[in-house]
Coordinates of C-alpha atoms in Angstrom, one line a residue:
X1 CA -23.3 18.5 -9.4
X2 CA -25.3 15.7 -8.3
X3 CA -24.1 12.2 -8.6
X4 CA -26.5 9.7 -9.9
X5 CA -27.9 7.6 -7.4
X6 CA -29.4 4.6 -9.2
X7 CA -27.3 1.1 -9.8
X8 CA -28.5 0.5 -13.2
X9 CA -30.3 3.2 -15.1
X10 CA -31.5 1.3 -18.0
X11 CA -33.0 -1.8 -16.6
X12 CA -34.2 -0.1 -13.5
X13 CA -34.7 3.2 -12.4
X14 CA -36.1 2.2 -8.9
X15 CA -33.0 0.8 -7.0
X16 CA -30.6 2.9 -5.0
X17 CA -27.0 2.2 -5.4
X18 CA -25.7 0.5 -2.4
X19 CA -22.3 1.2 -0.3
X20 CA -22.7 -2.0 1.8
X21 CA -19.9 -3.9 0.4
X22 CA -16.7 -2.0 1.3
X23 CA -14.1 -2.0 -1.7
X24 CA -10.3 -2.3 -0.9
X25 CA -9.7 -1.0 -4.4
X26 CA -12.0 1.3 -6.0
X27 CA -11.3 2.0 -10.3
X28 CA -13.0 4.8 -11.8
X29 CA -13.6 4.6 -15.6
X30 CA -15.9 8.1 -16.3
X31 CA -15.0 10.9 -18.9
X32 CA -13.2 8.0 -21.4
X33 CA -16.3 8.0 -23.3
X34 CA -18.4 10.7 -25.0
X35 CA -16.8 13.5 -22.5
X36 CA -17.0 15.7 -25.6
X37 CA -20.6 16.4 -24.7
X38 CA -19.9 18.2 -21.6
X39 CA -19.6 21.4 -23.5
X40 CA -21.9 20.4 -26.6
X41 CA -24.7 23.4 -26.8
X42 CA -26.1 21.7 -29.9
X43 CA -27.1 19.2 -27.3
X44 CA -28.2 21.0 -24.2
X45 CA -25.4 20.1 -22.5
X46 CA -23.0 23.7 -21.2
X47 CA -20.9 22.5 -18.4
X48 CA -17.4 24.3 -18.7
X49 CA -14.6 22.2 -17.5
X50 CA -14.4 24.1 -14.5
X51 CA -17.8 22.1 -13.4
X52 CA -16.9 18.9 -14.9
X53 CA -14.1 19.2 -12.1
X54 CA -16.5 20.1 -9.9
X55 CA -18.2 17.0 -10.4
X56 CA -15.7 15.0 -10.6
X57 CA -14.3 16.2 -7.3
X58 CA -18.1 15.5 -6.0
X59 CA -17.6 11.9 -7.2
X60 CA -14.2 11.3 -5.4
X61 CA -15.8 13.0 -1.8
X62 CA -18.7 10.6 -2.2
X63 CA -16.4 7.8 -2.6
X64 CA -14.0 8.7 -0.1
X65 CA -17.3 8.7 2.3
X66 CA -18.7 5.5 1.1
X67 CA -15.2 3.5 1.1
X68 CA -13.2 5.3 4.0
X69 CA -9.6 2.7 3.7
X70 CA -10.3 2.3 -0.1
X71 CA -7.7 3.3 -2.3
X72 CA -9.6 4.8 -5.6
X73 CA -8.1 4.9 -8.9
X74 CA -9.4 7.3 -11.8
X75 CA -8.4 5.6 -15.3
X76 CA -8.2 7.7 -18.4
X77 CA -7.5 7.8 -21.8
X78 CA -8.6 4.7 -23.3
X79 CA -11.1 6.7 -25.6
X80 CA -10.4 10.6 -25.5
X81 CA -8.2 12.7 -24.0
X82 CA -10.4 16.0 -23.8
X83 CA -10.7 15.4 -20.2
X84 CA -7.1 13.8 -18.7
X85 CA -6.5 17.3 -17.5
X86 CA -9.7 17.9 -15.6
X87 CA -9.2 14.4 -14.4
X88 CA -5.7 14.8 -13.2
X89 CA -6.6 17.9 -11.3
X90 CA -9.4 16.8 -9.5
X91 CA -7.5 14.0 -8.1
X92 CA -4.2 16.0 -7.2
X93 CA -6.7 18.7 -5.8
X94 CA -8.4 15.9 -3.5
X95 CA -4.9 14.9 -1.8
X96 CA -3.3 12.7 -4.6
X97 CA -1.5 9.8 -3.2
X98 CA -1.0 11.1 0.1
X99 CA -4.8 11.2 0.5
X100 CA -5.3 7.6 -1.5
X101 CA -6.7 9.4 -4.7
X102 CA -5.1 8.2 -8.2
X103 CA -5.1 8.3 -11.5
X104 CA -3.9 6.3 -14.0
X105 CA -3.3 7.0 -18.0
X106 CA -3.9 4.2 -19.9
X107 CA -3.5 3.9 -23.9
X108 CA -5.7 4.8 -26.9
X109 CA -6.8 1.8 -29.2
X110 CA -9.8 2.4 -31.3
X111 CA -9.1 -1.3 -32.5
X112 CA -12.0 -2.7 -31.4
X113 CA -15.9 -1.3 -32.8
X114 CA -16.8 1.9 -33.0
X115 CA -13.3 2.8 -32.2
X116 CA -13.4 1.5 -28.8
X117 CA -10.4 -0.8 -27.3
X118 CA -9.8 -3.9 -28.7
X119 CA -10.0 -7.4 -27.1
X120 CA -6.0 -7.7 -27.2
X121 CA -5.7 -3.6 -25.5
X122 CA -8.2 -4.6 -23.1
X123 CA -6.3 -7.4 -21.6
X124 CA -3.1 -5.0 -21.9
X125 CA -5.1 -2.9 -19.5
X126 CA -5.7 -5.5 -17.2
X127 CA -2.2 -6.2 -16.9
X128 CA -1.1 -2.3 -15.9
X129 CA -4.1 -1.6 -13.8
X130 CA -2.9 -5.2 -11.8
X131 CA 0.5 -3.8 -11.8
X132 CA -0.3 -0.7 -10.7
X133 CA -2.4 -2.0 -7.9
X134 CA 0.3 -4.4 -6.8
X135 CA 2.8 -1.1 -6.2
X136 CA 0.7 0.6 -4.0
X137 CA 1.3 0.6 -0.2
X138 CA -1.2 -2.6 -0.1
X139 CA -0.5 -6.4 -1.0
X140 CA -3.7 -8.7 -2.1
X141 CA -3.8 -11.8 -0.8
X142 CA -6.5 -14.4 -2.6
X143 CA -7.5 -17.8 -1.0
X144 CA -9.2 -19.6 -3.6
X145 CA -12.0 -18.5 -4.8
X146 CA -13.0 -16.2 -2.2
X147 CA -12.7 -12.6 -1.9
X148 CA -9.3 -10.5 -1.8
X149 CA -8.3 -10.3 1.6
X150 CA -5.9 -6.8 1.7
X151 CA -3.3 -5.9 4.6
X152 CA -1.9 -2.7 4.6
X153 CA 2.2 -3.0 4.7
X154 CA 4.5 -0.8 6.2
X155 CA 7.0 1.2 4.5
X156 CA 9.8 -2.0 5.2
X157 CA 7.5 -3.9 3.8
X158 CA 7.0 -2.0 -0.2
X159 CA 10.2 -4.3 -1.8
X160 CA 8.4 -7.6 -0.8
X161 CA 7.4 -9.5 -3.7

């Protein structure tokens, strides 16, 4: 249940992942690819789904402490489903909404190699997870080319477009 603590594993094994930057808008993209190994004995691998939760649940705490204000969204589905449930349930078992843990379903399209999303999906992506961004309790401001500059909105404010 240990989270990996390097930034990039295969061009160097050395450096730490740093939390200094503080994220507004977090977007979680694990168990959409080869999650069918979790469970694959044939492989050494024998987590149940019960510790892949777990886990997952381990990844959302570390997060939360990381990125206190940040708003972390868990996508799923672009490439398997054999975890959506798992993923769902840590993040309604971490507070959901109320607790600024999400989780959003987006399409399968093996259109692209290897049965991976396609250019044309993967711009469809971009479009929901913007929209779904935009109808949280937060609006993005950009000036320029600078960084996103987020203010949280009151409950009057959640119509404003």
């Amino acid at each position: 249940n240990e989270v990996y603590p390097l930034a990039r594993y295969y061009s160097d094994k050395n450096t730490a992942y740093s939390f200094d930057r503080q994220a507004d808008v977090i977007l979680v993209c694990l168990g959409t690819n080869d999650i069918w190994l979790y469970d694959d004995a044939n492989r050494g691998y024998s987590l149940t789904a019960a510790d892949l939760k777990t886990s997952f649940k381990g990844m959302l705490t570390l997060l939360r402490e990381k990125n206190s204000d940040a708003k972390i969204v868990w996508l799923y589905g672009m490439l398997t489903s054999e975890a959506n449930d798992i993923i769902t349930s840590a993040v309604s078992e971490m507070g959901g909404a109320d607790k600024g843990y999400y989780s959003l379903s987006l399409p399968y399209d093996g259109s692209g190699g290897s049965y991976h999303p396609g250019l044309s999906v993967q711009t469809t992506y971009a479009d929901t997870i913007t929209k779904f961004i935009k109808k949280r309790p937060y609006r993005i401001f950009v000036f320029g080319n600078r960084k996103f500059q987020v203010r949280k909105l009151n409950q009057n404010d959640w119509n404003f477009r």
